[in-house]
Short mmCIF file of C-alpha atoms and ligand atoms in Angstrom, two decimals:
data_model
loop_
_atom_site.label_atom_id
_atom_site.label_comp_id
_atom_site.label_asym_id
_atom_site.label_seq_id
_atom_site.Cartn_x
_atom_site.Cartn_y
_atom_site.Cartn_z
CA UNK G 285 -0.66 -0.43 0.16
CA UNK G 286 1.48 2.90 -1.07
CA UNK G 287 0.40 4.87 2.52
CA UNK G 288 3.45 8.27 1.59
CA UNK G 289 1.81 9.34 -1.74
CA UNK G 290 -1.64 8.58 -0.03
CA UNK G 291 -0.96 10.93 2.80
CA UNK G 292 0.73 13.76 0.45
CA UNK G 293 -2.54 14.31 -0.68
CA UNK G 294 -4.73 14.08 2.34
CA UNK G 295 -5.33 15.97 5.85
CA UNK G 296 -5.95 14.97 9.21
CA UNK G 297 -8.73 16.57 9.71
CA UNK G 298 -10.51 14.26 7.32
CA UNK G 299 -12.71 11.71 9.38
CA UNK G 300 -12.28 7.72 9.74
CA UNK G 301 -14.67 5.45 7.68
CA UNK G 302 -16.09 2.62 10.13
CA UNK G 303 -18.15 0.26 9.15
CA UNK G 304 -19.99 -2.76 9.79
CA UNK G 305 -23.01 -5.31 8.50
CA UNK G 306 -25.34 -3.27 11.08
CA UNK G 307 -25.36 -1.93 14.51
CA UNK G 308 -22.36 -4.71 16.27
CA UNK G 309 -19.25 -2.47 14.71
CA UNK G 310 -20.17 0.77 17.12
CA UNK G 311 -18.63 -1.28 19.77
CA UNK G 312 -15.81 -1.01 17.78
CA UNK G 313 -16.44 2.53 17.17
CA UNK G 314 -16.68 3.46 20.95
CA UNK G 315 -13.43 1.87 21.06
CA UNK G 316 -12.18 3.86 19.13
CA UNK G 317 -13.77 7.07 20.14
CA UNK G 318 -12.20 6.39 23.50
CA UNK G 319 -9.28 6.07 21.89
CA UNK G 320 -8.91 8.62 19.65
CA UNK G 321 -11.59 11.71 20.91
CA UNK G 322 -10.34 13.83 18.45
CA UNK G 323 -10.69 12.27 14.94
CA UNK G 324 -14.11 12.85 13.22
CA UNK G 325 -15.76 9.72 12.57
CA UNK G 326 -18.10 8.27 10.02
CA UNK G 327 -20.10 4.75 10.81
CA UNK G 328 -21.58 3.02 8.05
CA UNK G 329 -24.14 0.47 9.40
CA UNK G 330 -25.22 -1.95 6.86
CA UNK G 331 -28.33 -2.75 7.91
CA UNK G 332 -30.43 -3.45 5.01
CA UNK G 333 -28.70 -6.36 4.11
CA UNK G 334 -27.49 -7.61 8.30
CA UNK G 335 -26.40 -10.25 8.86
CA UNK G 336 -23.18 -10.76 6.93
CA UNK G 337 -22.06 -14.49 9.18
CA UNK G 338 -24.41 -16.61 7.14
CA UNK G 339 -23.19 -15.38 3.64
CA UNK G 340 -20.48 -16.24 0.87
CA UNK G 341 -17.05 -14.44 0.33
CA UNK G 342 -18.26 -13.73 -2.77
CA UNK G 343 -21.16 -11.54 -1.30
CA UNK G 344 -19.86 -10.15 1.59
CA UNK G 345 -17.17 -8.80 -0.84
CA UNK G 346 -19.21 -7.56 -3.06
CA UNK G 347 -21.07 -5.23 -0.01
CA UNK G 348 -17.85 -4.47 1.35
CA UNK G 349 -16.77 -2.72 -1.66
CA UNK G 350 -20.04 -1.08 -2.25
CA UNK G 351 -19.86 0.05 1.41
CA UNK G 352 -16.18 1.32 1.22
CA UNK G 353 -16.77 3.12 -2.38
CA UNK G 354 -19.63 5.29 -0.31
CA UNK G 355 -16.68 5.83 2.51
CA UNK G 356 -13.71 7.16 -0.30
CA UNK G 357 -16.62 9.51 -1.56
CA UNK G 358 -16.82 10.65 1.42
CA UNK G 359 -13.71 11.85 1.59
CA UNK G 360 -12.36 9.67 4.30
CA UNK G 361 -8.92 9.33 5.36
CA UNK G 362 -9.19 5.48 5.89
CA UNK G 363 -11.75 2.93 6.22
CA UNK G 364 -11.58 0.89 9.17
CA UNK G 365 -13.67 -3.16 8.48
CA UNK G 366 -15.58 -2.84 12.19
CA UNK G 367 -16.70 -6.08 11.77
CA UNK G 368 -15.16 -9.30 11.74
CA UNK G 369 -16.66 -11.36 8.98
CA UNK G 370 -15.95 -8.65 6.63
CA UNK G 371 -12.32 -9.13 7.63
CA UNK G 372 -12.03 -11.91 7.74
CA UNK G 373 -13.79 -11.77 3.89
CA UNK G 374 -12.77 -9.05 2.48
CA UNK G 375 -9.99 -6.94 3.96
CA UNK G 376 -7.31 -8.36 0.48
CA UNK G 377 -9.46 -7.59 -1.93
CA UNK G 378 -10.49 -4.04 0.03
CA UNK G 379 -6.04 -3.54 0.66
CA UNK G 380 -5.80 -4.42 -3.43
CA UNK G 381 -8.09 -2.19 -4.85
CA UNK G 382 -8.32 1.30 -2.52
CA UNK G 383 -5.59 3.11 -2.35
CA UNK G 384 -6.19 4.01 1.40
CA UNK G 385 -5.09 2.63 4.73
CA UNK G 386 -7.44 -0.33 5.59
CA UNK G 387 -7.91 -2.02 8.77
CA UNK G 388 -9.49 -4.62 9.76
CA UNK G 389 -10.70 -6.18 13.23
CA UNK G 390 -8.52 -9.35 12.45
CA UNK G 391 -5.14 -8.71 12.70
CA UNK G 392 -5.19 -7.19 16.41
CA UNK G 393 -7.02 -8.99 17.51
CA UNK G 394 -4.88 -11.95 16.49
CA UNK G 395 -1.93 -10.14 17.55
CA UNK G 396 -3.51 -9.59 20.87
CA UNK G 397 -3.45 -13.03 21.44
CA UNK G 398 -0.09 -14.09 19.94
CA UNK G 399 1.48 -11.91 22.43
CA UNK G 400 -0.98 -13.25 25.78
CA UNK G 401 -1.20 -16.69 25.01
CA UNK G 402 2.02 -17.50 26.54
CA UNK G 403 1.95 -20.45 24.15
CA UNK G 404 -1.22 -21.84 25.38
CA UNK G 405 -4.48 -22.36 23.90
CA UNK G 406 -6.07 -19.95 21.83
CA UNK G 407 -9.78 -20.33 21.35
CA UNK G 408 -11.70 -17.66 18.64
CA UNK G 409 -15.23 -17.36 19.28
CA UNK G 410 -17.21 -15.30 15.83
CA UNK G 411 -20.60 -16.04 13.49
CA UNK G 412 -20.37 -18.89 11.34
CA UNK G 413 -18.15 -17.11 7.90
CA UNK G 414 -15.49 -16.07 10.93
CA UNK G 415 -15.04 -19.82 11.84
CA UNK G 416 -15.17 -21.38 7.68
CA UNK G 417 -12.52 -18.39 6.91
CA UNK G 418 -10.40 -19.15 9.64
CA UNK G 419 -9.12 -16.03 9.11
CA UNK G 420 -7.68 -16.12 13.07
CA UNK G 421 -6.03 -19.36 12.81
CA UNK G 422 -3.62 -18.41 9.66
CA UNK G 423 -3.25 -15.08 11.40
CA UNK G 424 -2.28 -16.21 14.69
CA UNK G 425 0.18 -18.84 12.69
CA UNK G 426 1.75 -16.40 10.82
CA UNK G 427 3.00 -14.54 13.39
CA UNK G 428 4.26 -16.98 15.07
CA UNK G 429 7.69 -17.18 13.85
CA UNK G 430 8.93 -19.90 15.94
CA UNK G 431 7.44 -22.76 14.72
CA UNK G 432 5.65 -24.54 18.27
CA UNK G 433 1.91 -25.73 17.66
CA UNK G 434 0.19 -22.96 19.36
CA UNK G 435 -3.24 -25.00 19.74
CA UNK G 436 -6.40 -22.79 17.77
CA UNK G 437 -10.09 -23.67 19.03
CA UNK G 438 -12.84 -22.20 16.80
CA UNK G 439 -16.34 -22.50 17.68
CA UNK G 440 -18.67 -20.73 15.61
CA UNK G 441 -21.90 -19.26 17.65
CA UNK G 442 -24.13 -17.85 15.59
CA UNK G 443 -27.57 -17.30 17.26
CA UNK G 444 -25.82 -15.13 19.72
CA UNK G 445 -26.13 -12.18 17.11
CA UNK G 446 -29.74 -12.40 16.56
CA UNK G 447 -30.25 -12.77 20.83
CA UNK G 448 -28.39 -9.53 21.17
CA UNK G 449 -29.46 -7.61 18.59
CA UNK G 450 -33.36 -8.80 20.30
CA UNK G 451 -31.53 -7.33 24.11
CA UNK G 452 -31.89 -10.29 25.46
CA UNK G 453 -28.43 -9.85 27.14
CA UNK G 454 -29.31 -10.56 30.73
CA UNK G 455 -31.11 -13.39 29.80
CA UNK G 456 -31.15 -17.29 30.61
CA UNK G 457 -31.64 -18.39 27.80
CA UNK G 458 -28.44 -16.37 26.33
CA UNK G 459 -26.81 -16.98 29.11
CA UNK G 460 -28.06 -20.54 27.99
CA UNK G 461 -26.69 -20.53 24.78
CA UNK G 462 -23.20 -19.00 25.85
CA UNK G 463 -22.60 -21.80 28.43
CA UNK G 464 -23.20 -24.63 25.35
CA UNK G 465 -20.74 -23.38 22.87
CA UNK G 466 -17.86 -22.56 25.03
CA UNK G 467 -18.45 -25.69 26.88
CA UNK G 468 -16.00 -27.82 23.88
CA UNK G 469 -13.70 -24.93 23.93
CA UNK G 470 -13.21 -24.50 28.00
CA UNK G 471 -12.51 -28.61 27.82
CA UNK G 472 -9.53 -26.97 25.77
CA UNK G 473 -8.01 -24.92 29.13
CA UNK G 474 -7.33 -22.01 26.65
CA UNK G 475 -5.49 -19.00 27.48
CA UNK G 476 -7.04 -16.27 25.77
CA UNK G 477 -10.14 -15.94 24.65
CA UNK G 478 -11.03 -14.11 21.15
CA UNK G 479 -14.51 -11.80 20.71
CA UNK G 480 -14.46 -12.24 17.37
CA UNK G 481 -17.38 -10.77 16.73
CA UNK G 482 -19.00 -7.37 16.99
CA UNK G 483 -21.51 -8.30 19.54
CA UNK G 484 -19.91 -10.16 21.88
CA UNK G 485 -18.45 -7.43 23.87
CA UNK G 486 -22.15 -6.02 24.59
CA UNK G 487 -22.44 -10.02 26.45
CA UNK G 488 -19.01 -9.57 27.62
CA UNK G 489 -19.65 -10.72 31.59
CA UNK G 490 -22.09 -13.60 30.71
CA UNK G 491 -18.50 -14.72 28.49
CA UNK G 492 -17.13 -14.03 31.50
CA UNK G 493 -18.84 -16.15 33.99
CA UNK G 494 -18.53 -19.32 32.14
CA UNK G 495 -14.65 -19.58 30.79
CA UNK G 496 -13.42 -18.16 34.21
CA UNK G 497 -10.60 -15.85 35.40
CA UNK G 498 -7.55 -17.80 33.51
CA UNK G 499 -8.69 -17.34 30.18
CA UNK G 500 -7.46 -13.65 28.91
CA UNK G 501 -10.16 -11.81 27.11
CA UNK G 502 -9.33 -10.39 23.60
CA UNK G 503 -11.97 -7.71 22.27
CA UNK G 504 -10.39 -7.12 18.75
CA UNK G 505 -12.65 -3.93 18.49
CA UNK G 506 -9.83 -2.58 21.60
CA UNK G 507 -6.85 -3.93 19.84
CA UNK G 508 -7.74 -2.27 16.38
CA UNK G 509 -8.58 1.22 18.35
CA UNK G 510 -4.99 0.92 19.66
CA UNK G 511 -3.21 -0.35 16.51
CA UNK G 512 -5.10 3.13 14.06
CA UNK G 513 -3.15 5.35 17.16
CA UNK G 514 -0.41 3.96 16.50
CA UNK G 515 -0.60 4.09 12.87
CA UNK G 516 -1.74 7.61 13.12
CA UNK G 517 0.95 8.70 15.60
CA UNK G 518 3.62 7.41 13.92
CA UNK G 519 2.42 8.97 10.03
CA UNK G 520 1.33 12.57 11.82
CA UNK G 521 -1.72 12.33 10.60
CA UNK G 522 -3.78 12.50 14.72
CA UNK G 523 -6.26 15.71 13.76
CA UNK G 524 -5.14 18.20 16.34
CA UNK G 525 -7.60 20.30 15.62
CA UNK G 526 -8.62 21.38 18.89
CA UNK G 527 -12.19 21.24 17.22
CA UNK G 528 -15.32 18.50 18.75
CA UNK G 529 -15.06 15.31 17.09
CA UNK G 530 -17.32 14.86 14.52
CA UNK G 531 -19.51 11.83 14.26
CA UNK G 532 -21.36 11.59 11.20
CA UNK G 533 -23.95 7.71 11.11
CA UNK G 534 -25.82 5.91 8.05
CA UNK G 535 -27.20 2.86 7.54
CA UNK G 536 -28.81 0.97 4.50
CA UNK G 537 -32.21 0.94 6.25
CA UNK G 538 -34.21 1.26 9.76
CA UNK G 539 -32.69 4.51 11.21
CA UNK G 540 -34.61 4.09 13.80
CA UNK G 541 -34.05 1.09 14.74
CA UNK G 542 -30.42 1.91 14.19
CA UNK G 543 -30.85 4.38 16.66
CA UNK G 544 -32.59 2.58 19.50
CA UNK G 545 -30.69 -0.55 19.23
CA UNK G 546 -27.50 1.07 18.67
CA UNK G 547 -27.76 3.45 22.14
CA UNK G 548 -27.68 0.57 23.56
CA UNK G 549 -24.14 -0.42 22.28
CA UNK G 550 -22.68 2.73 21.95
CA UNK G 551 -23.94 3.92 25.84
CA UNK G 552 -25.25 7.11 24.41
CA UNK G 553 -27.35 9.45 22.00
CA UNK G 554 -27.10 8.55 18.12
CA UNK G 555 -27.45 12.33 16.29
CA UNK G 556 -27.24 12.20 12.70
CA UNK G 557 -28.55 9.24 11.64
CA UNK G 558 -28.85 9.07 7.91
CA UNK G 559 -30.23 6.43 5.54
CA UNK G 560 -29.44 6.05 1.83
CA UNK G 561 -30.99 3.17 0.57
CA UNK G 562 -28.75 2.33 -2.79
CA UNK G 563 -26.44 4.33 -1.79
CA UNK G 564 -24.20 2.13 -4.23
CA UNK G 565 -25.68 3.71 -7.03
CA UNK G 566 -24.89 7.12 -5.64
CA UNK G 567 -21.44 7.40 -6.54
N1 DGL X 256 -20.54 -7.73 12.62
C1 DGL X 256 -20.37 -8.85 12.56
C2 DGL X 256 -19.19 -9.41 12.90
O1 DGL X 256 -18.21 -8.88 13.78
C3 DGL X 256 -21.88 -10.22 13.24
C4 DGL X 256 -23.02 -9.50 12.78
C5 DGL X 256 -22.94 -10.22 11.23
O2 DGL X 256 -23.12 -11.19 11.20
O3 DGL X 256 -23.38 -9.82 10.02
O4 DGL X 256 -18.83 -11.06 12.13
#
């Protein structure tokens, strides 16, 4: 990626473009806002086509390219794929086809797990598509230069996204579903567990209760926010204007539902939600 060339024509004040299949990426947005308070942020949630977790690679790549084009048209300085499924399926294509820096959640999550695992088994939970892609396993194995085998336990948890979206966060049903999904994982005694889906930080307490305190919990959203900060600092791209940072939210459908659910994800009021139907036709 020709970062230098890109930054020569860019300005630090431009927003960071963040996208997800729907509302889940707001957990990543929240971490980015916490770690980078001065940055202008544009979020796109593809609420018309969510979920991505049960779709094919081809479809997820197509959707991700359309949204990236929209964000590039909104003059962002970089893109964050705030969706584990889209990161595992489309990141490579986006990096190849777009000139601006594109970050995903898999790499930073894998890096943190690799550092904290102490060679012990690493567990990853995510959507069916993320787990099928084995993106976390591949990323961890790429980092592992010692040649020592790191056991990676991957578990798809497809029921958790709809439960969280229904607001069943403190429900017995969700606790039972978590228990069942984590049972085979716990048997392997992982030293860390990657929350490989945007929705899981919302039910982190249930997950910790089940897995116990011995496994370090890795939140890929937080890890990508830290990586962004390092990158922006290194490239002198932090927005230091001192002006209150702006936040804009775009969705492809149902802005009211996004607002209500999204406020739970974000833990604060959401303003400026615009619906753009057929957003991929605009450019
Ligand atoms: N945002 C997705 C992820 O992190 C979960 C929701 C979906 O399946 O689209 O994988």
